[in-house]
């Protein structure tokens, strides 16, 4: 099973942004998707660094793709999206608008924010040129199995959300701006101080969600430590790891070791608990009654 | 030209009430997970659908069948059957969101008119034109993330008819792209056709306050005697950065009745009312009022004012994303 690093959903300082990809050049991952997923207003801050990052990663033998925005509405965003297909780098579509810009016959990959729930959609996208599809994070194991089989028959690599705060929703409204009494158009980059998102708790103080500009994520970090074997048996060919602060390359190495049998079930979670004290994990979308559940709950306490 | 009023019907009785109250068009769904209002006791079996459509047609009204969830892997025939049944029942169009289902309908039911559901979140003209070119989509229900100016810009760039929500429940997130409900309860709009399901709601009386929980998460608390809004996730009350409040959206519902003239100028074809889960009395009242409003608009008369205030959720209404400052 290969490892893919998804686009960084958060707004990081330019130096931190470059630092992530410098570190990933020597991390045990096969594919890296970069570029702006969440908010087009963030892009100018690090856009000039993208070509160098791509070059570094490609020189290190990594497969590289650039992500589209998750929600394309403004004229400027449509232009930006149309230009993305001209970069010569594989495009990961995270909004179906991209199908309007991709020339017929050009291969592309499909990110987790595109709704691929069934074989019909998968087959249609495969015929259109999709070579790799990361399934929506809310999909339970049973449909994942069915789609992995369908993907194998069609020659499409099937990827599953393996690690990181789960993208749960995208909106026209910026919640970070709203929290600061501003509107999206005058946000003053309220999200820049929350490089892992801003914690949102219930009225009882229970950690629940994380705010990231126009995006809402889970508070918990998805962790597929307990599902590695069943995902392999299901025919899932790639696991997606989503960036977070700290030594993210080391997190990638944990998953690599776990897949290669160098560490045992439970050891990714244990290492995460040690390195990020208080981190809450979940794997409920794959195997639980709801997304927030964690099958290693005893290890967490 | 009169703008078309598209009204919800959760039951055959609501369908008849909406048609009698002046609905140009009614939308409804089958009683299973193929539609995004898959609530207990709602929706139509095959016979009810055929009879409902016959009733509407005999009164000059149209019926749209919503098959707007995302087909479950391994169970696509259930969704395919729903499309075939809608066609044989005489539906004027099906409302679809799923790429695979759109492709299936276009190739297997070419004569059946296809509308793009709000669940497909087609938020720009390029995407809408792509659906028209590829699957012959004739109308798009626009996501509730667009301002009136943006809707006008879309209409200037597409031949596809646009339908917009004007009244009822308001999604704050891009529709069809939200897993908040399944994160907390395991039930999602995309897969099961439900959001923040009543089966996972729990009200608690603690020390003079009434707490509302969804999936075990406390997201509302009111003093006893105050009206307690239904705990829909995106309209819950949360704590973030030392502030407690409705971080995503207040417990409001959409009311864009005052924007009817602007939406008309923006080139909108049809106005959609949310609420297949509502009573037929509610549906009839909303339909009557909106019908009067679009008739007045078409006749160049002033719109009746404040006609629906008492019907909005928690007595608070918003014009939502239609006003740019909402963002």
Coordinates of C-alpha atoms in Angstrom, one line a residue:
Chain A
X1 CA 0.0 0.0 0.0
X2 CA 1.3 3.4 -1.0
X3 CA 1.1 6.6 1.0
X4 CA -0.2 9.9 -0.4
X5 CA 0.1 13.2 1.5
X6 CA -2.9 15.4 0.8
X7 CA -2.9 19.1 0.3
X8 CA -2.3 21.1 3.5
X9 CA -5.8 22.4 4.4
X10 CA -4.5 25.1 6.8
X11 CA -3.0 28.6 6.3
X12 CA 0.7 28.4 7.3
X13 CA 3.4 30.9 7.2
X14 CA 5.3 30.7 3.9
X15 CA 8.5 29.3 5.6
X16 CA 6.5 26.6 7.4
X17 CA 4.8 25.8 4.1
X18 CA 8.1 25.2 2.4
X19 CA 9.5 23.4 5.4
X20 CA 6.8 20.8 5.1
X21 CA 7.7 19.9 1.5
X22 CA 11.4 20.0 2.2
X23 CA 10.9 17.4 4.9
X24 CA 8.6 15.3 2.8
X25 CA 11.2 15.0 0.1
X26 CA 13.0 12.5 2.3
X27 CA 9.8 11.0 3.9
X28 CA 8.7 7.5 3.0
X29 CA 5.7 8.6 0.9
X30 CA 5.1 8.0 -2.8
X31 CA 2.7 10.8 -3.7
X32 CA 2.3 14.4 -2.6
X33 CA -0.7 16.7 -3.5
X34 CA 0.0 20.3 -2.8
X35 CA -1.6 23.7 -3.6
X36 CA -4.6 25.5 -2.1
X37 CA -7.7 23.5 -1.3
X38 CA -9.7 25.7 1.1
X39 CA -9.4 29.4 0.4
X40 CA -8.2 31.3 -2.7
X41 CA -7.3 34.3 -0.6
X42 CA -4.4 32.4 1.0
X43 CA -2.7 31.4 -2.3
X44 CA -0.8 34.7 -3.0
X45 CA 1.1 34.3 0.2
X46 CA 2.9 31.1 -0.9
X47 CA 2.1 30.7 -4.6
X48 CA 5.6 31.7 -5.7
X49 CA 7.0 28.8 -3.7
X50 CA 5.0 26.1 -5.4
X51 CA 7.3 25.5 -8.5
X52 CA 10.3 25.0 -6.3
X53 CA 8.5 22.6 -4.0
X54 CA 7.3 20.6 -7.0
X55 CA 10.8 20.5 -8.4
X56 CA 12.3 19.4 -5.0
X57 CA 9.7 16.6 -4.6
X58 CA 10.0 15.4 -8.2
X59 CA 13.8 15.3 -7.9
X60 CA 13.4 13.1 -4.8
X61 CA 11.3 10.7 -6.9
X62 CA 7.9 11.6 -5.6
X63 CA 4.7 11.6 -7.6
X64 CA 3.3 15.2 -7.4
X65 CA -0.2 16.5 -8.1
X66 CA -1.7 20.0 -7.6
X67 CA -5.0 20.3 -5.9
X68 CA -8.0 22.4 -7.1
X69 CA -10.0 24.5 -4.7
X70 CA -12.8 22.6 -2.9
X71 CA -15.4 25.3 -3.7
X72 CA -15.0 27.3 -6.9
X73 CA -17.4 30.3 -7.2
X74 CA -15.7 33.6 -8.0
X75 CA -14.6 34.6 -11.5
X76 CA -11.0 34.8 -10.3
X77 CA -11.2 31.3 -8.9
X78 CA -12.6 29.9 -12.2
X79 CA -9.7 31.5 -14.0
X80 CA -7.2 30.1 -11.5
X81 CA -8.8 26.7 -11.8
X82 CA -8.7 26.7 -15.6
X83 CA -5.0 27.6 -15.5
X84 CA -4.3 24.7 -13.2
X85 CA -4.6 22.2 -16.0
X86 CA -1.9 24.0 -18.0
X87 CA 0.8 23.6 -15.3
X88 CA 2.0 20.3 -16.7
X89 CA 1.6 18.7 -13.3
X90 CA -1.2 16.1 -12.6
X91 CA -4.3 17.8 -11.2
X92 CA -6.3 16.5 -8.3
X93 CA -9.9 17.7 -8.6
X94 CA -11.7 18.6 -5.4
X95 CA -14.6 20.3 -7.1
X96 CA -16.4 18.9 -10.1
X97 CA -16.1 22.3 -11.8
X98 CA -12.7 21.1 -12.8
X99 CA -14.3 18.7 -15.3
X100 CA -15.2 21.8 -17.3
X101 CA -11.5 22.7 -17.7
X102 CA -9.8 19.3 -18.1
X103 CA -9.2 18.5 -21.7
X104 CA -10.7 15.2 -22.8
X105 CA -8.1 12.5 -22.6
X106 CA -6.0 14.3 -19.9
X107 CA -5.4 12.0 -16.9
X108 CA -6.3 13.4 -13.5
X109 CA -6.8 12.3 -10.0
X110 CA -9.9 12.8 -7.8
X111 CA -9.6 14.1 -4.2
X112 CA -11.7 13.2 -1.2
X113 CA -14.1 16.2 -1.6
X114 CA -15.6 14.9 -4.8
X115 CA -18.6 12.6 -4.2
X116 CA -17.6 9.1 -5.4
X117 CA -20.1 6.9 -3.6
X118 CA -20.8 4.2 -6.1
X119 CA -19.5 2.1 -9.1
X120 CA -21.5 4.2 -11.6
X121 CA -19.7 7.4 -10.6
X122 CA -16.4 5.7 -10.4
X123 CA -16.8 4.2 -13.9
X124 CA -17.8 7.5 -15.4
X125 CA -14.8 9.3 -13.9
X126 CA -12.5 6.5 -15.0
X127 CA -13.8 6.8 -18.6
X128 CA -13.2 10.6 -18.3
X129 CA -9.5 10.1 -17.4
X130 CA -9.4 9.5 -13.6
X131 CA -6.4 7.3 -12.7
X132 CA -6.7 7.6 -8.9
X133 CA -9.6 8.3 -6.6
X134 CA -9.5 9.2 -2.9
X135 CA -12.9 8.2 -1.5
X136 CA -15.1 10.5 0.6
X137 CA -13.9 10.1 4.2
X138 CA -17.5 9.3 5.5
X139 CA -17.6 6.1 3.5
X140 CA -17.8 3.0 5.7
X141 CA -15.7 -0.1 5.0
X142 CA -18.3 -2.1 3.1
X143 CA -18.7 0.4 0.2
X144 CA -14.9 0.9 0.3
X145 CA -14.5 -2.8 -0.4
X146 CA -17.0 -2.6 -3.3
X147 CA -15.3 0.4 -4.8
X148 CA -11.8 -1.0 -4.4
X149 CA -12.9 -4.0 -6.5
X150 CA -14.5 -1.8 -9.1
X151 CA -11.4 0.4 -9.2
X152 CA -9.2 -2.6 -9.7
X153 CA -11.3 -3.8 -12.6
X154 CA -11.1 -0.3 -14.2
X155 CA -7.4 0.3 -13.5
X156 CA -8.1 3.1 -11.0
X157 CA -6.1 3.3 -7.8
X158 CA -8.4 3.6 -4.8
X159 CA -7.3 5.7 -1.9
X160 CA -8.8 6.1 1.6
X161 CA -8.5 8.9 4.2
X162 CA -5.9 7.4 6.6
X163 CA -4.8 10.2 8.9
X164 CA -5.6 13.7 10.0
X165 CA -8.4 15.9 10.9
X166 CA -11.4 14.9 8.7
X167 CA -12.8 17.5 6.3
X168 CA -16.5 17.6 7.2
X169 CA -17.9 20.6 5.4
X170 CA -17.1 23.6 3.1
X171 CA -19.1 26.8 3.0
X172 CA -19.5 30.1 1.3
X173 CA -19.2 31.7 4.7
X174 CA -15.9 32.1 6.6
X175 CA -16.3 31.0 10.2
X176 CA -13.0 32.3 11.3
X177 CA -14.0 35.8 10.0
X178 CA -17.4 35.5 11.6
X179 CA -15.9 34.7 15.0
X180 CA -13.9 37.9 14.7
X181 CA -17.0 39.9 13.7
X182 CA -15.8 40.2 10.1
X183 CA -17.1 39.1 6.7
X184 CA -15.2 36.8 4.3
X185 CA -14.3 39.7 2.0
X186 CA -12.7 41.6 4.9
X187 CA -11.4 38.6 6.9
X188 CA -7.9 40.1 7.6
X189 CA -6.8 36.5 7.5
X190 CA -8.3 35.5 10.8
X191 CA -7.3 31.9 10.2
X192 CA -3.5 32.5 10.1
X193 CA -3.0 31.9 13.8
X194 CA -4.5 28.4 13.9
X195 CA -2.2 26.2 11.9
X196 CA -4.1 23.1 12.8
X197 CA -7.5 24.8 12.8
X198 CA -9.4 26.3 15.8
X199 CA -10.9 24.0 18.3
X200 CA -14.7 24.1 18.6
X201 CA -16.2 22.6 21.7
X202 CA -19.8 21.8 22.8
X203 CA -21.6 23.7 25.5
X204 CA -20.3 21.0 27.9
X205 CA -16.7 21.7 26.8
X206 CA -16.5 18.5 24.9
X207 CA -14.1 18.8 22.0
X208 CA -16.0 18.3 18.8
X209 CA -15.0 20.2 15.6
X210 CA -12.2 22.4 14.2
X211 CA -12.8 25.6 12.3
X212 CA -10.5 26.4 9.3
X213 CA -11.8 29.5 7.5
X214 CA -14.6 28.3 5.2
X215 CA -13.9 24.7 6.1
X216 CA -15.1 22.7 9.1
X217 CA -13.0 19.7 10.2
X218 CA -13.3 17.1 12.9
X219 CA -11.7 17.8 16.2
X220 CA -10.3 14.3 16.3
X221 CA -7.5 13.2 14.0
X222 CA -8.5 10.2 11.9
X223 CA -6.1 7.3 12.4
X224 CA -6.3 4.1 10.4
X225 CA -3.9 2.2 12.7
X226 CA -6.5 -0.4 13.4
X227 CA -7.7 -0.8 9.8
X228 CA -4.4 -1.3 7.9
X229 CA -4.9 -5.0 7.3
X230 CA -8.6 -4.8 6.4
X231 CA -7.9 -2.0 4.0
X232 CA -5.1 -4.0 2.4
X233 CA -7.4 -7.0 2.1
X234 CA -10.1 -4.8 0.6
X235 CA -7.7 -3.9 -2.2
X236 CA -7.2 -0.2 -1.2
X237 CA -4.0 0.7 -2.8
X238 CA -3.2 4.1 -1.2
X239 CA -3.7 5.7 2.2
X240 CA -4.0 9.5 2.5
X241 CA -2.3 11.3 5.3
X242 CA -3.3 14.9 5.9
X243 CA -0.7 17.4 7.1
X244 CA -0.5 18.8 10.6
X245 CA 2.0 20.8 12.6
X246 CA 4.9 19.1 14.3
X247 CA 7.1 16.5 12.7
X248 CA 4.7 15.4 10.0
X249 CA 7.3 13.4 8.1
X250 CA 7.7 11.3 11.3
X251 CA 3.9 10.6 11.2
X252 CA 4.3 9.4 7.6
X253 CA 7.1 7.1 8.7
X254 CA 4.9 5.6 11.4
X255 CA 2.3 4.6 8.8
X256 CA 5.0 3.2 6.5
X257 CA 6.4 1.1 9.3
X258 CA 3.0 -0.1 10.3
X259 CA 2.2 -1.1 6.6
X260 CA 5.6 -2.8 6.3
X261 CA 5.0 -4.8 9.5
X262 CA 7.9 -3.1 11.4
X263 CA 5.5 -1.9 14.1
X264 CA 2.3 -3.5 15.4
X265 CA -1.3 -2.6 15.5
X266 CA -1.8 0.1 18.1
X267 CA 1.7 1.5 17.9
X268 CA 0.9 4.4 15.5
X269 CA -1.8 5.5 18.0
X270 CA 0.5 5.1 20.9
X271 CA 3.3 7.1 19.3
X272 CA 0.8 9.9 18.3
X273 CA -0.4 10.0 21.9
X274 CA 3.1 10.4 23.1
X275 CA 4.2 13.0 20.6
X276 CA 0.9 15.0 20.7
X277 CA -0.3 14.7 24.3
X278 CA -4.1 15.0 24.5
X279 CA -4.6 14.3 20.8
X280 CA -8.0 12.7 20.1
X281 CA -8.1 10.0 17.5
X282 CA -11.0 8.5 15.5
X283 CA -11.7 5.8 12.9
X284 CA -15.5 5.6 13.2
X285 CA -16.2 6.5 9.6
X286 CA -14.5 3.3 8.5
X287 CA -15.6 0.9 11.2
X288 CA -17.7 2.6 13.9
X289 CA -21.3 3.7 14.5
X290 CA -20.4 7.3 13.7
X291 CA -17.3 9.2 12.5
X292 CA -16.2 10.4 15.9
X293 CA -15.8 6.9 17.3
X294 CA -12.3 5.5 18.1
X295 CA -11.8 1.7 18.1
X296 CA -8.7 2.1 20.3
X297 CA -10.5 4.0 23.0
X298 CA -8.8 2.0 25.8
X299 CA -5.4 3.1 24.5
X300 CA -6.6 6.7 24.6
X301 CA -7.5 6.8 28.3
Chain B
X1 CA -43.7 36.1 -17.0
X2 CA -44.7 34.6 -13.7
X3 CA -41.9 33.0 -11.7
X4 CA -42.6 29.4 -11.0
X5 CA -43.3 28.3 -7.4
X6 CA -41.8 24.9 -6.6
X7 CA -43.4 23.5 -3.5
X8 CA -42.5 20.6 -1.1
X9 CA -44.8 17.6 -0.6
X10 CA -43.8 15.0 2.0
X11 CA -47.2 13.2 1.7
X12 CA -49.9 12.8 -0.9
X13 CA -52.1 15.1 1.3
X14 CA -49.5 17.8 1.2
X15 CA -49.2 17.4 -2.6
X16 CA -52.9 18.0 -3.0
X17 CA -52.9 20.9 -0.5
X18 CA -49.9 22.5 -2.4
X19 CA -51.6 22.1 -5.8
X20 CA -54.9 23.5 -4.5
X21 CA -53.1 26.5 -2.9
X22 CA -51.7 27.5 -6.3
X23 CA -48.3 25.7 -6.6
X24 CA -47.1 25.6 -10.2
X25 CA -44.9 22.7 -9.4
X26 CA -44.5 20.2 -6.5
X27 CA -41.5 18.1 -5.7
X28 CA -41.5 14.9 -3.7
X29 CA -39.6 11.6 -3.3
X30 CA -40.0 7.9 -2.8
X31 CA -40.2 6.5 0.7
X32 CA -36.6 5.2 0.9
X33 CA -33.0 6.4 1.0
X34 CA -33.1 7.6 -2.6
X35 CA -34.2 11.1 -1.5
X36 CA -32.6 13.6 0.9
X37 CA -35.7 13.9 3.1
X38 CA -35.8 10.2 4.2
X39 CA -37.7 10.8 7.4
X40 CA -40.1 8.3 9.1
X41 CA -43.7 8.6 7.9
X42 CA -42.8 10.8 4.9
X43 CA -42.7 10.4 1.2
X44 CA -44.5 8.3 -1.5
X45 CA -44.9 4.7 -2.4
X46 CA -45.2 3.8 -6.1
X47 CA -49.0 4.0 -6.2
X48 CA -49.2 7.3 -4.3
X49 CA -46.6 8.7 -6.7
X50 CA -48.6 7.8 -9.8
X51 CA -51.9 9.1 -8.2
X52 CA -50.2 12.2 -7.0
X53 CA -48.8 13.0 -10.4
X54 CA -52.2 12.4 -12.0
X55 CA -53.8 14.7 -9.5
X56 CA -51.3 17.5 -10.1
X57 CA -51.5 17.1 -13.9
X58 CA -55.3 17.3 -13.8
X59 CA -54.9 20.6 -12.0
X60 CA -52.3 21.9 -14.4
X61 CA -49.4 21.5 -12.0
X62 CA -46.1 19.7 -12.5
X63 CA -44.3 17.1 -10.3
X64 CA -40.6 16.8 -9.9
X65 CA -39.2 13.6 -8.2
X66 CA -36.2 14.1 -6.1
X67 CA -33.7 11.2 -6.3
X68 CA -31.0 13.3 -4.8
X69 CA -28.9 11.1 -2.5
X70 CA -25.7 9.4 -3.7
X71 CA -26.4 5.8 -4.6
X72 CA -24.8 3.3 -2.3
X73 CA -22.1 1.1 -3.7
X74 CA -23.4 -2.4 -4.4
X75 CA -27.0 -1.1 -4.3
X76 CA -27.3 1.1 -7.3
X77 CA -30.3 -0.8 -8.7
X78 CA -32.5 0.7 -5.9
X79 CA -31.7 4.2 -7.3
X80 CA -32.0 3.1 -10.9
X81 CA -35.4 1.7 -10.2
X82 CA -36.5 5.0 -8.6
X83 CA -35.6 6.8 -11.8
X84 CA -37.5 4.3 -13.9
X85 CA -40.5 4.4 -11.6
X86 CA -40.5 8.2 -11.7
X87 CA -40.6 8.1 -15.4
X88 CA -43.4 5.5 -15.6
X89 CA -45.4 7.4 -13.0
X90 CA -45.4 10.4 -15.4
X91 CA -43.0 12.7 -13.5
X92 CA -42.2 15.9 -15.3
X93 CA -38.5 15.7 -14.2
X94 CA -36.2 14.0 -11.8
X95 CA -33.9 15.9 -9.5
X96 CA -30.5 14.2 -9.4
X97 CA -27.2 15.0 -7.7
X98 CA -25.0 11.9 -8.3
X99 CA -22.7 11.9 -11.3
X100 CA -23.3 8.1 -11.9
X101 CA -27.1 8.5 -11.7
X102 CA -27.0 11.5 -14.1
X103 CA -25.0 9.4 -16.6
X104 CA -27.4 6.5 -16.1
X105 CA -30.5 8.6 -16.5
X106 CA -29.1 10.4 -19.6
X107 CA -28.4 7.1 -21.3
X108 CA -31.3 4.9 -20.1
X109 CA -34.1 7.6 -19.8
X110 CA -33.2 10.2 -22.4
X111 CA -36.8 11.4 -22.6
X112 CA -37.0 12.1 -18.9
X113 CA -36.2 15.7 -18.1
X114 CA -33.2 16.1 -15.7
X115 CA -32.8 18.8 -13.1
X116 CA -29.6 19.1 -11.1
X117 CA -30.2 19.0 -7.3
X118 CA -28.8 21.5 -4.9
X119 CA -27.0 18.5 -3.4
X120 CA -24.7 18.7 -6.5
X121 CA -23.5 22.1 -5.3
X122 CA -23.0 23.5 -8.8
X123 CA -21.9 27.0 -7.8
X124 CA -20.6 28.5 -11.0
X125 CA -21.6 28.8 -14.7
X126 CA -18.7 26.5 -15.9
X127 CA -19.9 23.6 -13.8
X128 CA -23.6 24.2 -14.7
X129 CA -22.7 24.3 -18.4
X130 CA -20.7 21.1 -18.0
X131 CA -23.8 19.3 -16.6
X132 CA -25.9 20.7 -19.4
X133 CA -23.4 19.6 -22.1
X134 CA -22.7 16.2 -20.7
X135 CA -26.0 15.0 -19.2
X136 CA -28.5 17.3 -20.8
X137 CA -29.5 19.0 -17.6
X138 CA -32.2 21.6 -18.1
X139 CA -32.4 23.2 -14.7
X140 CA -30.1 23.7 -11.8
X141 CA -31.1 24.2 -8.2
X142 CA -28.4 26.7 -7.0
X143 CA -26.5 26.1 -3.8
X144 CA -27.3 28.5 -0.9
X145 CA -23.8 30.0 -1.0
X146 CA -24.4 32.6 -3.8
X147 CA -25.3 36.2 -3.6
X148 CA -28.1 37.7 -5.9
X149 CA -25.3 39.4 -8.0
X150 CA -23.6 36.1 -8.4
X151 CA -26.9 34.4 -9.5
X152 CA -27.4 37.1 -12.1
X153 CA -23.9 36.6 -13.4
X154 CA -24.5 32.8 -13.6
X155 CA -27.7 33.4 -15.6
X156 CA -25.9 35.7 -18.0
X157 CA -23.5 32.8 -18.8
X158 CA -25.9 29.8 -19.1
X159 CA -29.0 28.7 -20.9
X160 CA -29.8 26.3 -18.1
X161 CA -32.8 27.4 -16.0
X162 CA -32.0 28.3 -12.4
X163 CA -34.1 27.5 -9.4
X164 CA -33.3 29.1 -6.0
X165 CA -34.5 28.5 -2.4
X166 CA -36.6 31.3 -1.0
X167 CA -38.1 29.9 2.1
X168 CA -37.6 27.3 4.9
X169 CA -34.6 25.4 6.2
X170 CA -31.2 26.9 5.4
X171 CA -28.0 24.9 4.8
X172 CA -25.0 26.9 5.8
X173 CA -22.6 24.4 4.3
X174 CA -22.3 23.7 0.6
X175 CA -25.1 21.1 0.1
X176 CA -24.2 17.5 -0.7
X177 CA -20.7 18.1 0.7
X178 CA -21.3 18.0 4.4
X179 CA -20.5 15.1 6.8
X180 CA -21.2 16.8 10.1
X181 CA -24.2 14.7 10.7
X182 CA -22.5 11.4 10.0
X183 CA -19.5 12.4 12.2
X184 CA -21.8 12.8 15.2
X185 CA -24.6 10.3 14.4
X186 CA -23.5 8.0 11.6
X187 CA -26.4 9.2 9.5
X188 CA -25.7 11.5 6.6
X189 CA -27.6 13.5 4.0
X190 CA -25.5 12.0 1.2
X191 CA -25.9 8.4 2.2
X192 CA -29.1 8.0 4.2
X193 CA -30.9 11.2 3.2
X194 CA -31.1 12.5 6.7
X195 CA -29.3 15.3 8.7
X196 CA -29.2 15.6 12.5
X197 CA -31.8 12.8 12.8
X198 CA -34.5 12.9 15.5
X199 CA -33.5 9.4 16.6
X200 CA -30.2 10.9 17.9
X201 CA -31.8 13.9 19.7
X202 CA -32.0 13.9 23.4
X203 CA -33.4 16.7 25.6
X204 CA -32.1 17.0 29.2
X205 CA -33.5 18.9 32.1
X206 CA -30.6 20.1 34.2
X207 CA -31.0 22.6 37.0
X208 CA -33.7 24.7 35.4
X209 CA -32.2 24.6 32.0
X210 CA -33.1 22.5 29.0
X211 CA -30.2 21.0 27.1
X212 CA -30.5 19.6 23.6
X213 CA -28.0 16.9 22.6
X214 CA -27.4 15.4 19.2
X215 CA -25.4 12.2 19.2
X216 CA -24.4 12.9 22.8
X217 CA -23.1 16.4 22.0
X218 CA -24.7 19.3 23.8
X219 CA -25.3 22.0 21.2
X220 CA -28.2 24.0 22.7
X221 CA -29.2 25.1 26.2
X222 CA -32.1 27.3 27.0
X223 CA -33.7 28.5 30.2
X224 CA -36.9 26.6 31.1
X225 CA -39.9 28.0 29.3
X226 CA -37.9 29.4 26.4
X227 CA -38.5 27.9 23.0
X228 CA -35.9 25.2 22.4
X229 CA -34.8 25.0 18.7
X230 CA -34.2 21.6 17.1
X231 CA -30.5 20.7 17.5
X232 CA -29.4 20.9 13.9
X233 CA -25.6 20.7 13.9
X234 CA -24.7 23.7 11.9
X235 CA -27.1 25.9 13.9
X236 CA -25.9 24.7 17.3
X237 CA -24.2 26.7 20.0
X238 CA -20.5 26.1 20.5
X239 CA -17.5 27.3 22.3
X240 CA -14.5 28.6 20.3
X241 CA -11.7 30.9 21.3
X242 CA -13.3 31.9 24.6
X243 CA -16.5 32.8 22.9
X244 CA -19.8 30.9 23.1
X245 CA -22.4 31.2 20.4
X246 CA -23.8 30.1 17.1
X247 CA -20.4 29.8 15.4
X248 CA -21.7 28.6 12.1
X249 CA -25.3 30.0 11.9
X250 CA -28.0 31.2 14.2
X251 CA -31.1 29.0 14.5
X252 CA -32.7 31.0 11.7
X253 CA -34.5 29.9 8.6
X254 CA -34.4 31.4 5.1
X255 CA -37.0 34.0 4.0
X256 CA -36.1 35.7 0.7
X257 CA -39.7 37.0 -0.1
X258 CA -38.4 40.6 -0.2
X259 CA -35.8 39.6 -2.8
X260 CA -38.4 38.3 -5.3
X261 CA -38.1 41.3 -7.6
X262 CA -34.3 41.1 -7.5
X263 CA -34.3 37.4 -8.1
X264 CA -36.6 38.0 -11.1
X265 CA -34.2 40.6 -12.5
X266 CA -31.3 38.2 -11.9
X267 CA -33.0 35.8 -14.4
X268 CA -34.2 33.2 -11.9
X269 CA -36.8 30.8 -13.4
X270 CA -38.2 29.2 -10.3
X271 CA -38.5 29.8 -6.5
X272 CA -38.2 26.8 -4.3
X273 CA -39.7 26.3 -0.9
X274 CA -38.0 23.9 1.5
X275 CA -40.0 21.7 3.9
X276 CA -41.1 18.2 2.8
X277 CA -41.2 17.4 6.5
X278 CA -43.7 20.2 7.2
X279 CA -47.5 19.8 7.7
X280 CA -49.9 20.3 4.8
X281 CA -51.3 23.4 6.6
X282 CA -47.9 25.0 6.7
X283 CA -47.2 24.1 3.0
X284 CA -50.6 25.5 1.9
X285 CA -50.0 28.8 3.7
X286 CA -46.5 29.3 2.4
X287 CA -47.6 28.4 -1.2
X288 CA -50.6 30.8 -1.1
X289 CA -48.4 33.6 0.1
X290 CA -45.6 33.0 -2.4
X291 CA -48.1 32.5 -5.3
X292 CA -49.7 35.9 -4.4
X293 CA -46.2 37.4 -4.3
X294 CA -45.1 36.2 -7.7
X295 CA -48.5 37.1 -9.2
X296 CA -48.1 40.6 -7.8
X297 CA -44.5 40.7 -9.1
X298 CA -45.7 39.7 -12.6
X299 CA -48.5 42.2 -12.6
X300 CA -46.1 45.0 -11.5
X301 CA -47.9 45.4 -8.2
X302 CA -46.2 45.9 -4.8
X303 CA -45.5 42.7 -2.9
X304 CA -47.6 41.8 0.2
X305 CA -45.4 42.5 3.2
X306 CA -44.3 40.3 6.2
X307 CA -46.7 37.6 5.3
X308 CA -44.6 34.7 6.5
X309 CA -42.9 35.9 9.6
X310 CA -44.9 33.7 11.9
X311 CA -43.9 30.6 10.0
X312 CA -40.1 30.9 10.2
X313 CA -38.2 28.7 12.6
X314 CA -37.8 30.3 16.0
X315 CA -39.4 33.5 14.6
X316 CA -36.1 34.6 13.1
X317 CA -35.4 34.8 9.4
X318 CA -32.4 35.6 7.3
X319 CA -31.9 36.4 3.6
X320 CA -28.8 34.1 3.9
X321 CA -26.1 34.2 1.3
X322 CA -28.2 36.3 -1.1
X323 CA -26.8 39.3 0.9
X324 CA -23.1 39.3 0.3
X325 CA -22.3 40.3 3.9
X326 CA -23.7 36.9 5.1
X327 CA -20.3 35.4 4.3

